[in-house]
Amino acid sequence: PRAAFAQLATALYPDTTPDWPETSIAADALIDASAQVAPNAVIGSKAKIGARCKIGPHAVIGPGVEIGADTVIGANATIT
């Protein structure tokens, strides 16, 4: 899972090399290329993150949740 995340993060953020072992993004989650996911966030299965969204550190986005464009999810938030 960590290697898969690193590969995904590198594709989304080619200018960085993330090393966020606690970040978890489900393989079937859909994240817009312009969205930002902070370290240690968790993105659940089939979640959809819209354009220009910002997901704060330690935030949890539950399975199947859809986050619309231009939304900010703060640090430590849980969205179910």
XYZ file of N, CA, C and O in Angstrom:
320
model
N 0.809 -1.215 0.000
C 0.000 0.000 0.000
C 0.851 1.278 0.000
O 0.525 2.227 -0.662
N 1.958 1.283 0.749
C 2.793 2.483 0.806
C 3.420 2.753 -0.552
O 3.459 3.895 -1.007
N 3.886 1.716 -1.209
C 4.487 1.900 -2.527
C 3.451 2.387 -3.528
O 3.739 3.248 -4.357
N 2.232 1.860 -3.436
C 1.162 2.292 -4.337
C 0.829 3.751 -4.097
O 0.630 4.522 -5.037
N 0.782 4.159 -2.823
C 0.514 5.564 -2.517
C 1.625 6.450 -3.059
O 1.366 7.487 -3.642
N 2.858 6.045 -2.856
C 3.983 6.841 -3.337
C 3.908 7.015 -4.847
O 4.164 8.092 -5.371
N 3.521 5.950 -5.549
C 3.395 6.025 -6.999
C 2.271 6.991 -7.378
O 2.433 7.832 -8.264
N 1.121 6.900 -6.697
C 0.001 7.789 -6.974
C 0.372 9.231 -6.658
O 0.129 10.136 -7.444
N 0.963 9.449 -5.504
C 1.323 10.804 -5.094
C 2.348 11.414 -6.045
O 2.278 12.593 -6.366
N 3.267 10.609 -6.517
C 4.261 11.099 -7.463
C 3.586 11.497 -8.773
O 3.959 12.488 -9.390
N 2.570 10.740 -9.180
C 1.834 11.091 -10.398
C 1.057 12.389 -10.208
O 1.006 13.233 -11.103
N 0.470 12.573 -9.021
C -0.311 13.778 -8.755
C 0.575 14.986 -8.483
O 0.230 16.110 -8.830
N 1.686 14.753 -7.806
C 2.588 15.829 -7.407
C 3.997 15.509 -7.899
O 4.853 15.102 -7.123
N 4.247 15.668 -9.189
C 5.526 15.228 -9.752
C 6.750 15.954 -9.207
O 7.852 15.454 -9.305
N 6.561 17.127 -8.613
C 7.705 17.875 -8.101
C 8.082 17.502 -6.677
O 8.970 18.085 -6.084
N 7.389 16.528 -6.102
C 7.674 16.127 -4.724
C 7.876 14.628 -4.643
O 7.450 13.883 -5.513
N 8.511 14.197 -3.601
C 8.658 12.773 -3.314
C 8.095 12.535 -1.923
O 8.795 12.713 -0.932
N 6.817 12.186 -1.816
C 6.198 12.058 -0.505
C 6.721 10.849 0.266
O 7.041 9.826 -0.313
N 6.812 11.012 1.543
C 7.172 9.912 2.426
C 6.245 9.987 3.630
O 6.648 10.351 4.721
N 4.990 9.703 3.373
C 3.952 9.830 4.382
C 3.418 8.446 4.714
O 2.397 8.019 4.175
N 4.074 7.716 5.592
C 3.691 6.327 5.828
C 2.302 6.159 6.432
O 1.710 5.103 6.314
N 1.761 7.193 7.046
C 0.447 7.073 7.673
C -0.690 7.493 6.758
O -1.854 7.351 7.112
N -0.399 8.043 5.598
C -1.446 8.436 4.661
C -1.987 7.194 3.984
O -1.233 6.316 3.590
N -3.313 7.144 3.854
C -3.938 5.984 3.239
C -4.980 6.447 2.231
O -5.927 7.151 2.598
N -4.787 6.079 0.984
C -5.748 6.401 -0.069
C -6.189 5.090 -0.709
O -5.361 4.338 -1.227
N -7.487 4.825 -0.648
C -8.014 3.589 -1.230
C -7.732 3.558 -2.728
O -7.762 4.597 -3.401
N -7.474 2.377 -3.226
C -7.127 2.216 -4.640
C -8.248 2.678 -5.567
O -7.982 3.142 -6.676
N -9.494 2.597 -5.117
C -10.614 2.979 -5.975
C -11.143 4.385 -5.678
O -12.182 4.787 -6.176
N -10.429 5.153 -4.872
C -10.812 6.547 -4.622
C -10.460 7.387 -5.840
O -9.471 7.125 -6.524
N -11.270 8.399 -6.111
C -11.034 9.286 -7.242
C -10.668 10.666 -6.709
O -11.469 11.298 -6.017
N -9.473 11.125 -7.028
C -8.988 12.412 -6.537
C -8.594 13.272 -7.730
O -7.748 12.864 -8.536
N -9.214 14.439 -7.853
C -8.877 15.344 -8.943
C -7.403 15.735 -8.850
O -6.862 15.910 -7.753
N -6.777 15.898 -9.980
C -5.350 16.219 -10.019
C -5.024 17.552 -9.350
O -3.901 17.756 -8.894
N -5.994 18.453 -9.256
C -5.739 19.749 -8.636
C -5.987 19.751 -7.129
O -5.735 20.745 -6.457
N -6.480 18.655 -6.596
C -6.750 18.556 -5.157
C -5.446 18.363 -4.384
O -4.461 17.862 -4.926
N -5.471 18.760 -3.110
C -4.303 18.601 -2.242
C -4.696 17.729 -1.057
O -5.687 18.009 -0.387
N -3.914 16.705 -0.808
C -4.140 15.818 0.324
C -2.927 15.922 1.239
O -1.805 15.638 0.836
N -3.165 16.339 2.474
C -2.077 16.546 3.429
C -1.590 15.211 4.005
O -2.282 14.199 3.925
N -0.416 15.218 4.609
C 0.120 14.008 5.238
C -0.825 13.460 6.303
O -1.523 14.206 6.989
N -0.827 12.146 6.412
C -1.570 11.406 7.432
C -3.076 11.449 7.257
O -3.816 11.109 8.174
N -3.552 11.857 6.081
C -4.983 11.817 5.795
C -5.373 10.396 5.382
O -4.528 9.596 4.964
N -6.661 10.102 5.497
C -7.193 8.806 5.083
C -8.347 9.065 4.127
O -9.292 9.779 4.468
N -8.267 8.478 2.938
C -9.314 8.607 1.928
C -9.895 7.222 1.706
O -9.198 6.305 1.286
N -11.186 7.066 1.993
C -11.833 5.761 1.934
C -12.168 5.282 0.539
O -12.089 6.017 -0.450
N -12.600 4.046 0.485
C -12.973 3.376 -0.752
C -14.087 4.133 -1.474
O -15.060 4.567 -0.869
N -13.932 4.294 -2.768
C -14.902 4.939 -3.658
C -15.208 6.384 -3.290
O -16.205 6.946 -3.739
N -14.366 7.011 -2.482
C -14.520 8.440 -2.188
C -14.150 9.235 -3.429
O -13.334 8.796 -4.239
N -14.763 10.407 -3.576
C -14.478 11.283 -4.709
C -14.108 12.658 -4.166
O -14.879 13.263 -3.431
N -12.940 13.124 -4.548
C -12.433 14.422 -4.109
C -12.398 15.337 -5.320
O -11.717 15.049 -6.297
N -13.140 16.445 -5.258
C -13.300 17.338 -6.400
C -12.117 18.254 -6.649
O -11.124 18.275 -5.909
N -12.267 19.051 -7.687
C -11.217 19.972 -8.132
C -10.891 21.008 -7.066
O -11.782 21.527 -6.401
N -9.623 21.251 -6.892
C -9.087 22.288 -6.007
C -9.451 22.098 -4.537
O -9.388 23.033 -3.742
N -9.823 20.897 -4.140
C -10.114 20.611 -2.730
C -8.814 20.550 -1.939
O -7.761 20.234 -2.487
N -8.934 20.826 -0.652
C -7.800 20.697 0.252
C -8.239 19.816 1.416
O -9.191 20.137 2.122
N -7.531 18.713 1.592
C -7.805 17.779 2.677
C -6.692 17.952 3.702
O -5.524 17.726 3.400
N -7.054 18.351 4.920
C -6.076 18.661 5.950
C -5.418 17.431 6.550
O -5.868 16.297 6.359
N -4.346 17.649 7.305
C -3.637 16.539 7.939
C -4.527 15.803 8.934
O -5.328 16.414 9.634
N -4.408 14.499 8.931
C -5.147 13.605 9.829
C -6.652 13.602 9.576
O -7.409 13.072 10.383
N -7.110 14.186 8.464
C -8.529 14.146 8.126
C -8.882 12.745 7.638
O -8.050 12.042 7.063
N -10.127 12.347 7.871
C -10.617 11.045 7.418
C -11.831 11.290 6.534
O -12.815 11.891 6.974
N -11.751 10.836 5.295
C -12.862 10.906 4.356
C -13.375 9.482 4.206
O -12.668 8.602 3.721
N -14.599 9.241 4.648
C -15.153 7.887 4.686
C -15.442 7.306 3.317
O -15.437 8.013 2.301
N -15.740 6.014 3.293
C -16.052 5.323 2.036
C -17.269 5.930 1.341
O -18.275 6.223 1.988
N -17.142 6.142 0.048
C -18.258 6.620 -0.757
C -18.586 8.096 -0.624
O -19.499 8.587 -1.275
N -17.851 8.832 0.178
C -18.116 10.261 0.370
C -17.674 11.042 -0.862
O -16.619 10.769 -1.427
N -18.485 12.008 -1.274
C -18.131 12.879 -2.389
C -17.904 14.285 -1.857
O -18.788 14.871 -1.238
N -16.725 14.825 -2.114
C -16.364 16.177 -1.705
C -16.366 17.039 -2.959
O -15.622 16.763 -3.903
N -17.206 18.069 -2.986
C -17.339 18.932 -4.158
C -16.132 19.824 -4.367
O -15.263 19.968 -3.502
N -16.106 20.469 -5.520
C -15.007 21.351 -5.898
C -14.846 22.498 -4.913
O -15.818 22.967 -4.314
N -13.609 22.926 -4.726
C -13.255 24.097 -3.904
C -13.618 23.944 -2.436
O -13.839 24.934 -1.742
N -13.665 22.732 -1.933
C -13.993 22.468 -0.536
C -12.723 22.312 0.279
O -11.746 21.720 -0.184
N -12.730 22.828 1.487
C -11.606 22.668 2.407
C -12.070 21.812 3.569
O -13.063 22.131 4.233
N -11.365 20.716 3.813
C -11.626 19.842 4.952
C -10.471 20.061 5.929
O -9.313 19.831 5.588
N -10.787 20.534 7.107
C -9.762 20.912 8.068
C -9.034 19.729 8.697
O -9.448 18.569 8.575
N -7.969 20.057 9.393
C -7.163 19.053 10.092
C -8.011 18.308 11.101
O -8.876 18.888 11.763
N -7.812 17.005 11.162
C -8.469 16.110 12.131
C -9.969 15.953 11.918
O -10.640 15.361 12.756
N -10.516 16.465 10.812
C -11.943 16.310 10.541
C -12.253 14.876 10.112
O -11.417 14.192 9.528
N -13.468 14.447 10.407
C -13.952 13.134 9.948
C -15.239 13.369 9.196
O -16.200 13.923 9.739
N -15.274 12.959 7.932
C -16.434 13.118 7.083
C -16.947 11.725 6.736
O -16.231 10.930 6.132
N -18.182 11.433 7.124
C -18.731 10.081 6.869
C -19.955 10.127 5.993
O -20.577 11.130 5.829
